[in-house]
Every structure is written in C-alpha cells, then in structure tokens.
mmCIF file of C-alpha atoms in Angstrom:
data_model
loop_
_atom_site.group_PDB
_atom_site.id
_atom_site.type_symbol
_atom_site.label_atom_id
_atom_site.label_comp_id
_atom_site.label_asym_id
_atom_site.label_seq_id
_atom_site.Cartn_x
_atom_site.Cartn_y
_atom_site.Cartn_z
ATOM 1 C CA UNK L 1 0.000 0.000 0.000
ATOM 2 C CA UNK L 2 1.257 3.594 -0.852
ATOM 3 C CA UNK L 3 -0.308 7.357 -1.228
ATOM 4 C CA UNK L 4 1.652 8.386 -4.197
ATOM 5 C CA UNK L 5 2.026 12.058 -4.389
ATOM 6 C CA UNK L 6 3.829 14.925 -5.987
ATOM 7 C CA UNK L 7 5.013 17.968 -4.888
ATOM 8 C CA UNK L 8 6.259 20.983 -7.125
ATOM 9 C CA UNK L 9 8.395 23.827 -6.671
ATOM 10 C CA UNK L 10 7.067 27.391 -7.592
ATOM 11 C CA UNK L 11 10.512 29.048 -6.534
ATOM 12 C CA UNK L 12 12.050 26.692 -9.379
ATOM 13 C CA UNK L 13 9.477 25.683 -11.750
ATOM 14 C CA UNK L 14 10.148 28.297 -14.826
ATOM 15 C CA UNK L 15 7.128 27.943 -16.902
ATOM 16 C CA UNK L 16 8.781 25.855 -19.705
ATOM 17 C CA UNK L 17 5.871 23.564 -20.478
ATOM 18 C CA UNK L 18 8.596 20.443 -20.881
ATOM 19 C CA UNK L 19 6.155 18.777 -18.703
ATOM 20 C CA UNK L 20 3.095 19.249 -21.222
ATOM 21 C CA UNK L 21 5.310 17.705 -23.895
ATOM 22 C CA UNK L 22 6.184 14.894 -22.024
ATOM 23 C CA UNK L 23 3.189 13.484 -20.176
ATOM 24 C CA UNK L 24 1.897 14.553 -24.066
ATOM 25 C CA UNK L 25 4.298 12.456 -25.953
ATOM 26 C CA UNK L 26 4.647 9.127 -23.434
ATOM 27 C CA UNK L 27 0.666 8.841 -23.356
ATOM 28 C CA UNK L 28 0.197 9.211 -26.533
ATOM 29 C CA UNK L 29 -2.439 12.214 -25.703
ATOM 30 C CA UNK L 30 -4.621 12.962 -29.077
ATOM 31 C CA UNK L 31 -4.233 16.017 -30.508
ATOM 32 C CA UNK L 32 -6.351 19.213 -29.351
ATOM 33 C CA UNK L 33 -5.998 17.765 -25.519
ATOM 34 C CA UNK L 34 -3.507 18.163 -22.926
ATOM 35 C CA UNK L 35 -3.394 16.458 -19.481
ATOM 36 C CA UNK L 36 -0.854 18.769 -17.698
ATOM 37 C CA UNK L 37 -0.619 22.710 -18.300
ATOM 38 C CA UNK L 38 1.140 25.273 -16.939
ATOM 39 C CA UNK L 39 -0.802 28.475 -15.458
ATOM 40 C CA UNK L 40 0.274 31.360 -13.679
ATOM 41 C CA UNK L 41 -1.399 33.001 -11.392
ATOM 42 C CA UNK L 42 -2.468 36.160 -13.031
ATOM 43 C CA UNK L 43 -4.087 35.431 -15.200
ATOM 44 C CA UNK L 44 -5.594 33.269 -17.776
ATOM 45 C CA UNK L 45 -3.159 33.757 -20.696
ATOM 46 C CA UNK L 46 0.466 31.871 -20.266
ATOM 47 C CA UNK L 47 2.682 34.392 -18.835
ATOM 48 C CA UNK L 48 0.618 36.105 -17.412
ATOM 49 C CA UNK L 49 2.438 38.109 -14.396
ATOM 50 C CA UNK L 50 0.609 39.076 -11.057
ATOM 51 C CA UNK L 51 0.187 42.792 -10.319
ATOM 52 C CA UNK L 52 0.251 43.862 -6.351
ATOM 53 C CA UNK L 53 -0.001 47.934 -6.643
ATOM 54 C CA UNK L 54 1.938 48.180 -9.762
ATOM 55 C CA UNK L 55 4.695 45.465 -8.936
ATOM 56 C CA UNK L 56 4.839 42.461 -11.014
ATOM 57 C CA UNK L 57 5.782 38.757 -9.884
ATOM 58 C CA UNK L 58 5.714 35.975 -11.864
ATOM 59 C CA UNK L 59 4.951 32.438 -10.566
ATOM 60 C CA UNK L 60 3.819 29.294 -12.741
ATOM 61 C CA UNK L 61 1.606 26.464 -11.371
ATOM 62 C CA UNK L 62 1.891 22.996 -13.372
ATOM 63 C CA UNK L 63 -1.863 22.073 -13.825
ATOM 64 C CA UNK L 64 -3.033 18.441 -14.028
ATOM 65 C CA UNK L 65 -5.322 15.870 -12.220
ATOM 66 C CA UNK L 66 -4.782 16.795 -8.346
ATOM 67 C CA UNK L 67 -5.495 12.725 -7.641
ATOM 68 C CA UNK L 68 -7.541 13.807 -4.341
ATOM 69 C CA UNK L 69 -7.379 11.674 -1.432
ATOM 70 C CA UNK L 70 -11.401 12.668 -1.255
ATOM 71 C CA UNK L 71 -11.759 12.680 -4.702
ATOM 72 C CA UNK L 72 -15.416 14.352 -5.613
ATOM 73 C CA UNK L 73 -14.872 12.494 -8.881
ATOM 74 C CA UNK L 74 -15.317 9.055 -7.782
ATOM 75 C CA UNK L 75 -18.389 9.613 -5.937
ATOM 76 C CA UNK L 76 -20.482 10.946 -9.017
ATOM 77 C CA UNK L 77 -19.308 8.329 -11.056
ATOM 78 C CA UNK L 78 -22.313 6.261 -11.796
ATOM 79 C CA UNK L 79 -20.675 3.133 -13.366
ATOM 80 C CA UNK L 80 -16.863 2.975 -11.504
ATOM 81 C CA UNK L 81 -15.059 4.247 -14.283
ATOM 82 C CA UNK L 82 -13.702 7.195 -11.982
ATOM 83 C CA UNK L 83 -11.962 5.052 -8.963
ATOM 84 C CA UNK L 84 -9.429 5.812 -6.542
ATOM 85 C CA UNK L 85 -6.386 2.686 -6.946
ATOM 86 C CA UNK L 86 -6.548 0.712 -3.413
ATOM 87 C CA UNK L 87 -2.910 0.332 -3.512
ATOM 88 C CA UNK L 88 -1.420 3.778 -4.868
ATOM 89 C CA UNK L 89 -3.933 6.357 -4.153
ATOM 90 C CA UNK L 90 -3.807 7.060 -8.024
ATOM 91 C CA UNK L 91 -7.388 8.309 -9.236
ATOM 92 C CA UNK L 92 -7.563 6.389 -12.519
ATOM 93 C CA UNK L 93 -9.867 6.083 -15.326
ATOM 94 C CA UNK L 94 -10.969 2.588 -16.606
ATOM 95 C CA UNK L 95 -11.874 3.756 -20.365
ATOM 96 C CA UNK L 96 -13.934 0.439 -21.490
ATOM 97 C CA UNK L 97 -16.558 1.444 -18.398
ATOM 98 C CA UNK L 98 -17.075 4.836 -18.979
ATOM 99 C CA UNK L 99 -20.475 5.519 -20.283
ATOM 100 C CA UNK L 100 -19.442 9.352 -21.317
ATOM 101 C CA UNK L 101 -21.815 10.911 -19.497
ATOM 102 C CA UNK L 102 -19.184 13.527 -17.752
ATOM 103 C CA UNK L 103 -20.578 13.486 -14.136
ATOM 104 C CA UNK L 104 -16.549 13.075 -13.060
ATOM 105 C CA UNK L 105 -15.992 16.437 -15.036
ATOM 106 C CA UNK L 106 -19.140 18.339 -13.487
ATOM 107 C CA UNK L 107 -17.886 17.674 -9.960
ATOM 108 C CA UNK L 108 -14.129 17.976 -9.727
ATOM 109 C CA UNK L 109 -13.173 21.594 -9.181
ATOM 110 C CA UNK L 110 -10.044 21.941 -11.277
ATOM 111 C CA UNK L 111 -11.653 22.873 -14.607
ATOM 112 C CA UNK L 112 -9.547 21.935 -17.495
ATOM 113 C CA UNK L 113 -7.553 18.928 -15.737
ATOM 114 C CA UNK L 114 -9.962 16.703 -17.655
ATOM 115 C CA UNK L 115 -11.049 16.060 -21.303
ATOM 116 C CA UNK L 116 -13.438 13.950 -23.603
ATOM 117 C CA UNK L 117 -13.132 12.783 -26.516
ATOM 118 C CA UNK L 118 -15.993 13.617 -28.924
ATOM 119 C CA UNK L 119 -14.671 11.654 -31.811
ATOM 120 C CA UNK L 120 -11.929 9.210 -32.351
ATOM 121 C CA UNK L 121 -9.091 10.305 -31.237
ATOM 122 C CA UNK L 122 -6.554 12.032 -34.135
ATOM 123 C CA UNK L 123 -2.943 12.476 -33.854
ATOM 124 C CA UNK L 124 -0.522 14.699 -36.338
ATOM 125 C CA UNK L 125 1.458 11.551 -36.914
ATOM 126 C CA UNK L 126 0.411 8.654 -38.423
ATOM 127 C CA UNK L 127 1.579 6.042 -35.885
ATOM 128 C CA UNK L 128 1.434 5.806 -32.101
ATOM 129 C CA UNK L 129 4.138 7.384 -30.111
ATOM 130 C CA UNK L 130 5.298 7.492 -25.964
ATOM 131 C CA UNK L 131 5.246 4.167 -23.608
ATOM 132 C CA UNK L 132 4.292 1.042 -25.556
ATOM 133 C CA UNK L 133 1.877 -0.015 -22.392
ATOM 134 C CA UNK L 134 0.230 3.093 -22.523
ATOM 135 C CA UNK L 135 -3.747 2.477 -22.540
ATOM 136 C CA UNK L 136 -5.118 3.028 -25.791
ATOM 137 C CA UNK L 137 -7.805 6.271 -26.056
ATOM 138 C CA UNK L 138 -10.968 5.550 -27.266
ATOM 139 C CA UNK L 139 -13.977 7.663 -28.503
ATOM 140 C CA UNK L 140 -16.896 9.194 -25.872
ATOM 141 C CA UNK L 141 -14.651 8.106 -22.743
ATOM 142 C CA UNK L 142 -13.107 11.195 -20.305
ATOM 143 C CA UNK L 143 -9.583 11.119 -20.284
ATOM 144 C CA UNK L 144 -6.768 12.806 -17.496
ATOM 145 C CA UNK L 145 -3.612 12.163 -15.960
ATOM 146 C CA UNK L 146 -2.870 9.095 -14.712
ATOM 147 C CA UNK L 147 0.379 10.124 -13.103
ATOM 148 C CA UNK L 148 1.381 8.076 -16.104
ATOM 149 C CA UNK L 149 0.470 4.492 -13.923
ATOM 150 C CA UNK L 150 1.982 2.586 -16.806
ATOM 151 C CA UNK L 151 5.384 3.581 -15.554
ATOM 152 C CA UNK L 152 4.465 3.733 -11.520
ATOM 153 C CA UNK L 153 3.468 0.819 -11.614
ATOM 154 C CA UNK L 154 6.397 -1.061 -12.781
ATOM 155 C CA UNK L 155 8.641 1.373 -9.997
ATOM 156 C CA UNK L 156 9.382 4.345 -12.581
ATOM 157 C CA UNK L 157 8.709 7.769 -12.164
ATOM 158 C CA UNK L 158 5.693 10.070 -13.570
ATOM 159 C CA UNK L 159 7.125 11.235 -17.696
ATOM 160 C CA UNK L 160 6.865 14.999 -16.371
ATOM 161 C CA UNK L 161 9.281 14.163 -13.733
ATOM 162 C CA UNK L 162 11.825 12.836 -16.316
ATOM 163 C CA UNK L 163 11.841 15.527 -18.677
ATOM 164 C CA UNK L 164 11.705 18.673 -15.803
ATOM 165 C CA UNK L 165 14.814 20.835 -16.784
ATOM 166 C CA UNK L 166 15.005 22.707 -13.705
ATOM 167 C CA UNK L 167 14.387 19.644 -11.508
ATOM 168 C CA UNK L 168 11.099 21.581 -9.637
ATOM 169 C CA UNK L 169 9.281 18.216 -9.511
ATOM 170 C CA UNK L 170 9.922 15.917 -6.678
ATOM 171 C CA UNK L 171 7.124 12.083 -6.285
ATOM 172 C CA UNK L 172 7.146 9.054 -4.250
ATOM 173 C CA UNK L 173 4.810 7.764 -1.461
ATOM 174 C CA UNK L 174 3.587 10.464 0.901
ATOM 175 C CA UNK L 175 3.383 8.215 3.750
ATOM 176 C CA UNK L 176 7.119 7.288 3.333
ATOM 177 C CA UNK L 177 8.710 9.562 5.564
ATOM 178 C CA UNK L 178 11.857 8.626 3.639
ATOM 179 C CA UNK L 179 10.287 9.771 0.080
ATOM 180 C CA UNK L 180 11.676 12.658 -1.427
ATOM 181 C CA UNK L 181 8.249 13.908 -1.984
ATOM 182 C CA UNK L 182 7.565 13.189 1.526
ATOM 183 C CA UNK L 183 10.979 14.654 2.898
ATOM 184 C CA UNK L 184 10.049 17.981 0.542
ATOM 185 C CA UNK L 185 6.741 18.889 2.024
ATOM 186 C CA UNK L 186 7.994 17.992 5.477
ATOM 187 C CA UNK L 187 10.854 20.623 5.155
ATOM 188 C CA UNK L 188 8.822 23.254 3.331
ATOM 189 C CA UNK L 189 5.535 25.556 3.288
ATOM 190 C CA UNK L 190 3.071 24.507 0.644
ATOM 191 C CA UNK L 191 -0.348 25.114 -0.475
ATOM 192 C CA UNK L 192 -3.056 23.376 -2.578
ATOM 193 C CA UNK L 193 -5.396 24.072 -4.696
ATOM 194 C CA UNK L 194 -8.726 25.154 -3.868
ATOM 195 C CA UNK L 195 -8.198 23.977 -0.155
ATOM 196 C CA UNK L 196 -11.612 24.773 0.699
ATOM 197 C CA UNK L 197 -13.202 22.447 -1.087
ATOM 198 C CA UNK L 198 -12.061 19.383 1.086
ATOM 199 C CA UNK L 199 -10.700 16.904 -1.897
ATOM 200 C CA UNK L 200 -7.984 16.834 -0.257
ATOM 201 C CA UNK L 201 -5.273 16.640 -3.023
ATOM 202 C CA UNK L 202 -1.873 14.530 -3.557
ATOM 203 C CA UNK L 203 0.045 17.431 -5.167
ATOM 204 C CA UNK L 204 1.503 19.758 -2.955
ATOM 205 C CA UNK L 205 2.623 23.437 -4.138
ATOM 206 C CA UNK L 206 6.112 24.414 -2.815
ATOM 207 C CA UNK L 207 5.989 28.249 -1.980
#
C-alpha cells in the first residue's frame, strides 16, 4: 500500500511547459488535448504576471489531475469508471466502463484537468508514439492524468518528472517519511489548490 504524491516547486518551476510535452508524448495524448498545463497566477493567458499595486511577480503552477485523497470524482461516477487505486492512491480512469456521461468532469473543481473525446481520437502523426503499455484512447470516454500508472506501476517515475529541466518536480509515497516527496513537504511551506473544497489533493505546491 502507498499514497503516491507529488510535490512541485514554484521558486524553481520556470514555466517551460517540458512537462506538457512529455506526459503529451509518453501517453500518446490525441491532438487538441492536454493532461498537464502550466498556469500562472495572473491570469488566464500563459505568462501572465501578477500585479500587487503596480509590482509584477511571476509564478507558474503545473496544472493536471490533483489525484484527491477525497476525490469528488469518484463519488459521481455512476458506473466505476472514476476510482481511486486501493494500492497507490492514483485516481484512474478505466476507459472500457465509462459511459461518457461527464458526471466526473461536473464535480471535480479543477476545470480543465480533464477532457473527452468527442470523436476518435486524431494524432498529427500517423503512428502511435510514448510508452508502448500506454492504454489506448478511445472515442466518448473522459480522459486525465494518470500520473502516467503505466510507468508507476512497474517502480518508474511520472514522464513529467523525467523531462523537468530545472528539476522543480519531486514524487514518491507520501506516507514514506523517507520519500523525497515526503521529505520535501515535510521541510517546506506549501499550499493546494482550492483547499476549501475538502478533496484533499496529492500534489503539494512548494511556496
């Protein structure tokens, strides 16, 4: 058993959306979606600097599935498809359940950290790319980040964690006090996102 978690640091995370190219490329995301992003907080546009009486600061916030230890996803999901993993903590998707009826993107409060797929998926290349044991995407099923399980679960790392080139992204099990993850947001002040709503979530913002 494990509560696999990330944590991610705003002091050294420089907005270089590496991450969004590589959870991209390894799950072989269709085009038009993304499963991680990288927003700022001031705005809506990338790059978008904060203004505090006329003085500018600039901080970037990787955006993907928060993988809530109380995630409201799984409890609007009428069929199962939206389930938390018993023995990571990993809120996964199981695509041949999913009815498409979007309940799991109505509830969870982090707009934009999942998608659905309308039609079959399209890609600009012509043959599959990333992880070979990636699961495949089908049409009128939500997708999101899986904290790429394909690779955790075989004792690998997350794909955005590989590819970070300032090294701002730090994962393990939370309840290892030996993690790096865990040692990180022991040693450091952090926030989440949207706190207030109680879901409780498994990546932690280093401030």
């Amino acid at each position: 058993m494990a509560r696999y978690g990330m944590a991610i640091d705003t002091k050294r995370c420089v907005g270089c959306n590496a991450c969004t190219l590589a959870c991209k490329q390894a799950n072989n995301v269709p085009d038009g979606v993304m499963w991680s992003r990288v927003l700022t907080d001031g705005g809506d546009m990338p790059d978008t600097p904060a203004s505090d009486g006329g003085n500018l600061s600039m901080r970037y916030f990787p955006m993907g599935c928060q993988h809530c230890e109380n995630p409201a996803c799984v409890k609007v999901c009428p069929v199962g498809a939206t389930y938390k993993d018993p023995e990571t903590g990993v809120v996964r998707q199981d695509y041949d359940k999913c009815i498409g009826c979007r309940m799991c993107m109505s509830a969870c409060p982090y707009s934009g950290v999942r998608s659905f797929n309308w039609d079959e998926p399209q890609y600009c290349l012509g043959h599959d790319v990333g992880d070979a044991d990636a699961p495949a995407h089908q049409k009128h099923v939500v997708e999101k980040c899986t904290f790429c399980y394909q690779r955790i679960s075989k004792g690998e790392v997350p794909s955005c964690m590989d590819l970070c080139p300032a090294r701002a992204r730090f994962w393990g099990d939370l309840d290892d006090p030996n993690s790096e993850v865990a040692k990180k947001v022991a040693s450091r002040q952090y926030t989440h996102l949207l706190e207030e709503k109680g879901t409780k979530p498994s990546v932690y913002y280093l401030v």
